[in-house]
Amino acid sequence: MKAGDEFDGQIGSDQACLDGGRVSQESLRTRKLTVHLSETMFERLKAATDRPGVGKSMVIETALERFLDPAPSVEDRFREDFDRIGSQLGRLQSEIRIVAETAALHARYHLTVTPPMPQSLQREACALGRDRFNELAEQVDRRVRSSRPLMQETIDRLADRRTSQVKPDNILPAASRERSVNAVSQPDLGGDLDRPIAAVREDGSNPNFRHLPNAFC
């Protein structure tokens, strides 16, 4: 159905005032447009504009505005949310694997090297273990509050150290290569003196750890 005579008209001031009334005179001008609509669509348009204050030009312009400048769909917003949740779950899965492997290695080592304890020493050992655990809980609380994961921080620091130490062997003298290997094999404790120690007053926090009778690392 031809409906060109239905769409010509002056835009109402309430429809034209966009952004708090800041509209140029150019946007207030109207141009005549002839379109063809199906009978069903024309009847729907006619029914929608039977209410006072609702003109066909206003309905058509609003429809064109939404078509030419569509707002983000609900699906797009949900897709962004799901992508963000997926990334968070991926990071969480990686951190859980690190925690699980750390706990497994720690438990296996202590179960291997810890000898049976006489009954007479168990009371004192339990008291020492309680004090150590309390101190460990305090350190964990500080790390959680500071949002600085110790394991990830250590992994990143070791990765940076390995990157800085990668040099072609052919440009180093033999003596320099030997000193470099020896330096890497020794624990670097100087840079960590001001950091909270990972172990709570255990033998694993001092250089004597590698010389214990039952140590195998």
Short mmCIF file of C-alpha atoms in Angstrom, two decimals:
data_model
loop_
_atom_site.label_atom_id
_atom_site.label_comp_id
_atom_site.label_asym_id
_atom_site.label_seq_id
_atom_site.Cartn_x
_atom_site.Cartn_y
_atom_site.Cartn_z
CA MET A 1 0.00 0.00 0.00
CA LYS A 2 1.32 3.43 -0.91
CA ALA A 3 1.43 5.62 2.15
CA GLY A 4 3.49 8.65 1.23
CA ASP A 5 0.79 11.12 2.24
CA GLU A 6 0.70 9.59 5.72
CA PHE A 7 4.33 10.33 6.66
CA ASP A 8 4.74 14.01 5.81
CA GLY A 9 4.53 16.42 8.69
CA GLN A 10 6.36 18.58 11.16
CA ILE A 11 8.13 16.73 13.99
CA GLY A 12 6.66 17.65 17.34
CA SER A 13 8.80 19.67 19.72
CA ASP A 14 8.66 16.97 22.39
CA GLN A 15 9.93 14.41 19.89
CA ALA A 16 12.60 16.65 18.38
CA CYS A 17 14.18 17.88 21.66
CA LEU A 18 17.08 15.49 22.12
CA ASP A 19 19.91 15.77 24.64
CA GLY A 20 18.07 18.28 26.80
CA GLY A 21 16.80 20.42 23.92
CA ARG A 22 20.17 20.89 22.20
CA VAL A 23 19.09 20.17 18.64
CA SER A 24 20.25 22.07 15.60
CA GLN A 25 17.80 23.57 13.15
CA GLU A 26 18.96 21.03 10.59
CA SER A 27 17.51 18.18 12.65
CA LEU A 28 14.13 19.96 12.88
CA ARG A 29 13.61 19.99 9.14
CA THR A 30 11.47 17.30 7.57
CA ARG A 31 11.51 15.69 4.16
CA LYS A 32 8.74 13.85 2.41
CA LEU A 33 9.27 10.13 1.83
CA THR A 34 7.07 7.68 -0.02
CA VAL A 35 7.18 4.06 1.07
CA HIS A 36 5.16 0.95 0.37
CA LEU A 37 3.86 -1.16 3.24
CA SER A 38 2.04 -4.44 3.26
CA GLU A 39 -1.62 -4.37 4.15
CA THR A 40 -0.94 -6.06 7.48
CA MET A 41 1.85 -3.67 8.45
CA PHE A 42 -0.21 -0.65 7.44
CA GLU A 43 -3.11 -1.79 9.61
CA ARG A 44 -0.77 -2.26 12.55
CA LEU A 45 0.72 1.19 12.01
CA LYS A 46 -2.73 2.71 11.76
CA ALA A 47 -3.85 1.02 14.98
CA ALA A 48 -0.72 2.19 16.80
CA THR A 49 -1.24 5.81 15.77
CA ASP A 50 -4.92 6.04 16.66
CA ARG A 51 -3.96 7.38 20.09
CA PRO A 52 -3.77 11.14 20.54
CA GLY A 53 -0.30 12.62 20.17
CA VAL A 54 1.12 9.64 18.28
CA GLY A 55 1.69 10.34 14.61
CA LYS A 56 2.82 8.07 11.83
CA SER A 57 5.89 10.22 11.18
CA MET A 58 6.95 9.89 14.81
CA VAL A 59 6.52 6.10 14.77
CA ILE A 60 8.42 5.72 11.50
CA GLU A 61 11.28 7.97 12.64
CA THR A 62 11.59 6.14 15.95
CA ALA A 63 11.65 2.79 14.16
CA LEU A 64 14.33 4.01 11.74
CA GLU A 65 16.41 5.39 14.61
CA ARG A 66 16.38 2.04 16.37
CA PHE A 67 17.11 0.18 13.14
CA LEU A 68 20.02 2.40 12.06
CA ASP A 69 21.52 2.79 15.55
CA PRO A 70 20.56 -0.37 17.43
CA ALA A 71 21.24 -0.68 21.13
CA PRO A 72 23.35 -3.63 22.34
CA SER A 73 21.19 -6.71 22.44
CA VAL A 74 20.60 -8.73 25.56
CA GLU A 75 22.43 -11.63 23.91
CA ASP A 76 25.53 -9.47 23.39
CA ARG A 77 25.54 -8.33 27.02
CA PHE A 78 25.12 -11.90 28.23
CA ARG A 79 27.90 -13.05 25.89
CA GLU A 80 30.30 -10.50 27.38
CA ASP A 81 29.34 -11.60 30.89
CA PHE A 82 29.83 -15.27 30.02
CA ASP A 83 33.21 -14.55 28.43
CA ARG A 84 34.33 -12.74 31.58
CA ILE A 85 33.08 -15.57 33.78
CA GLY A 86 34.87 -18.09 31.55
CA SER A 87 38.16 -16.22 31.94
CA GLN A 88 37.73 -16.07 35.70
CA LEU A 89 36.99 -19.80 35.86
CA GLY A 90 40.10 -20.50 33.77
CA ARG A 91 42.29 -18.53 36.16
CA LEU A 92 40.62 -20.20 39.14
CA GLN A 93 41.26 -23.65 37.66
CA SER A 94 44.93 -22.82 37.17
CA GLU A 95 45.28 -21.56 40.74
CA ILE A 96 43.53 -24.65 42.13
CA ARG A 97 45.96 -26.91 40.27
CA ILE A 98 48.88 -24.98 41.76
CA VAL A 99 47.43 -25.31 45.26
CA ALA A 100 46.74 -29.04 44.81
CA GLU A 101 50.24 -29.79 43.52
CA THR A 102 51.85 -27.70 46.25
CA ALA A 103 49.89 -29.49 48.97
CA ALA A 104 50.67 -32.91 47.47
CA LEU A 105 54.42 -32.27 47.20
CA HIS A 106 54.56 -30.80 50.69
CA ALA A 107 52.65 -33.70 52.22
CA ARG A 108 54.69 -36.35 50.40
CA TYR A 109 57.97 -34.79 51.50
CA HIS A 110 57.04 -34.50 55.17
CA LEU A 111 55.51 -37.98 55.28
CA THR A 112 58.75 -39.33 53.81
CA VAL A 113 61.35 -37.55 55.93
CA THR A 114 59.54 -37.31 59.28
CA PRO A 115 60.63 -40.18 61.57
CA PRO A 116 58.33 -41.69 64.22
CA MET A 117 58.25 -39.55 67.34
CA PRO A 118 58.57 -41.03 70.84
CA GLN A 119 55.52 -40.67 73.05
CA SER A 120 57.47 -38.55 75.54
CA LEU A 121 58.12 -35.85 72.92
CA GLN A 122 54.67 -35.65 71.36
CA ARG A 123 53.21 -33.16 73.85
CA GLU A 124 56.03 -30.67 73.24
CA ALA A 125 55.80 -31.25 69.49
CA CYS A 126 52.05 -30.58 69.53
CA ALA A 127 52.59 -27.29 71.35
CA LEU A 128 55.25 -26.25 68.83
CA GLY A 129 53.02 -27.29 65.95
CA ARG A 130 50.15 -25.22 67.34
CA ASP A 131 52.37 -22.13 67.59
CA ARG A 132 53.67 -22.65 64.07
CA PHE A 133 50.16 -23.08 62.70
CA ASN A 134 48.99 -19.89 64.40
CA GLU A 135 51.87 -17.99 62.83
CA LEU A 136 51.10 -19.58 59.46
CA ALA A 137 47.46 -18.49 59.73
CA GLU A 138 48.57 -14.92 60.44
CA GLN A 139 50.83 -14.92 57.38
CA VAL A 140 48.05 -16.33 55.19
CA ASP A 141 45.68 -13.64 56.46
CA ARG A 142 48.20 -10.91 55.59
CA ARG A 143 48.77 -12.30 52.11
CA VAL A 144 45.05 -12.61 51.40
CA ARG A 145 44.36 -9.08 52.59
CA SER A 146 47.18 -7.69 50.44
CA SER A 147 45.91 -9.58 47.33
CA ARG A 148 49.45 -10.78 46.56
CA PRO A 149 49.45 -14.56 45.92
CA LEU A 150 52.80 -15.83 47.20
CA MET A 151 53.00 -18.77 44.80
CA GLN A 152 52.27 -16.69 41.69
CA GLU A 153 54.63 -13.97 42.92
CA THR A 154 57.42 -16.51 43.35
CA ILE A 155 56.76 -18.12 39.96
CA ASP A 156 56.86 -14.74 38.25
CA ARG A 157 60.09 -13.80 40.05
CA LEU A 158 61.78 -17.06 39.04
CA ALA A 159 60.62 -16.63 35.44
CA ASP A 160 62.08 -13.12 35.34
CA ARG A 161 65.33 -14.42 36.81
CA ARG A 162 65.59 -17.19 34.21
CA THR A 163 64.90 -14.73 31.42
CA SER A 164 67.60 -12.36 32.63
CA GLN A 165 70.14 -15.20 32.91
CA VAL A 166 69.66 -16.59 29.39
CA LYS A 167 72.85 -15.80 27.43
CA PRO A 168 74.60 -17.57 24.53
CA ASP A 169 77.24 -19.95 25.89
CA ASN A 170 79.64 -19.24 23.05
CA ILE A 171 80.20 -15.63 24.11
CA LEU A 172 81.11 -16.48 27.70
CA PRO A 173 84.49 -17.82 28.81
CA ALA A 174 84.53 -21.25 30.40
CA ALA A 175 85.27 -19.79 33.85
CA SER A 176 82.36 -17.38 33.50
CA ARG A 177 80.00 -20.18 32.49
CA GLU A 178 81.09 -22.22 35.52
CA ARG A 179 80.53 -19.29 37.87
CA SER A 180 77.14 -18.67 36.26
CA VAL A 181 76.04 -22.28 36.77
CA ASN A 182 77.22 -22.27 40.38
CA ALA A 183 75.44 -19.00 41.03
CA VAL A 184 72.17 -20.36 39.67
CA SER A 185 72.41 -23.54 41.73
CA GLN A 186 72.69 -21.60 44.99
CA PRO A 187 69.53 -20.19 46.60
CA ASP A 188 69.27 -16.43 46.37
CA LEU A 189 68.28 -15.34 49.85
CA GLY A 190 69.51 -11.78 49.69
CA GLY A 191 66.55 -10.45 47.70
CA ASP A 192 64.01 -12.10 49.98
CA LEU A 193 65.21 -10.87 53.37
CA ASP A 194 62.49 -8.25 53.56
CA ARG A 195 59.77 -10.57 52.32
CA PRO A 196 57.53 -12.65 54.62
CA ILE A 197 59.03 -16.14 54.62
CA ALA A 198 56.94 -18.93 53.14
CA ALA A 199 57.88 -21.49 55.81
CA VAL A 200 57.02 -20.78 59.42
CA ARG A 201 60.31 -21.26 61.27
CA GLU A 202 60.82 -24.66 59.68
CA ASP A 203 64.09 -26.08 58.40
CA GLY A 204 62.86 -25.35 54.89
CA SER A 205 63.41 -21.63 55.50
CA ASN A 206 67.18 -21.77 56.08
CA PRO A 207 70.21 -22.99 54.10
CA ASN A 208 70.62 -26.00 56.43
CA PHE A 209 67.56 -27.57 54.84
CA ARG A 210 69.57 -29.28 52.08
CA HIS A 211 72.01 -30.78 54.57
CA LEU A 212 69.49 -32.53 56.80
CA PRO A 213 70.14 -36.28 57.19
CA ASN A 214 66.76 -37.24 55.72
CA ALA A 215 66.51 -34.53 53.09
CA PHE A 216 66.45 -35.76 49.50
CA CYS A 217 66.02 -32.54 47.55
#
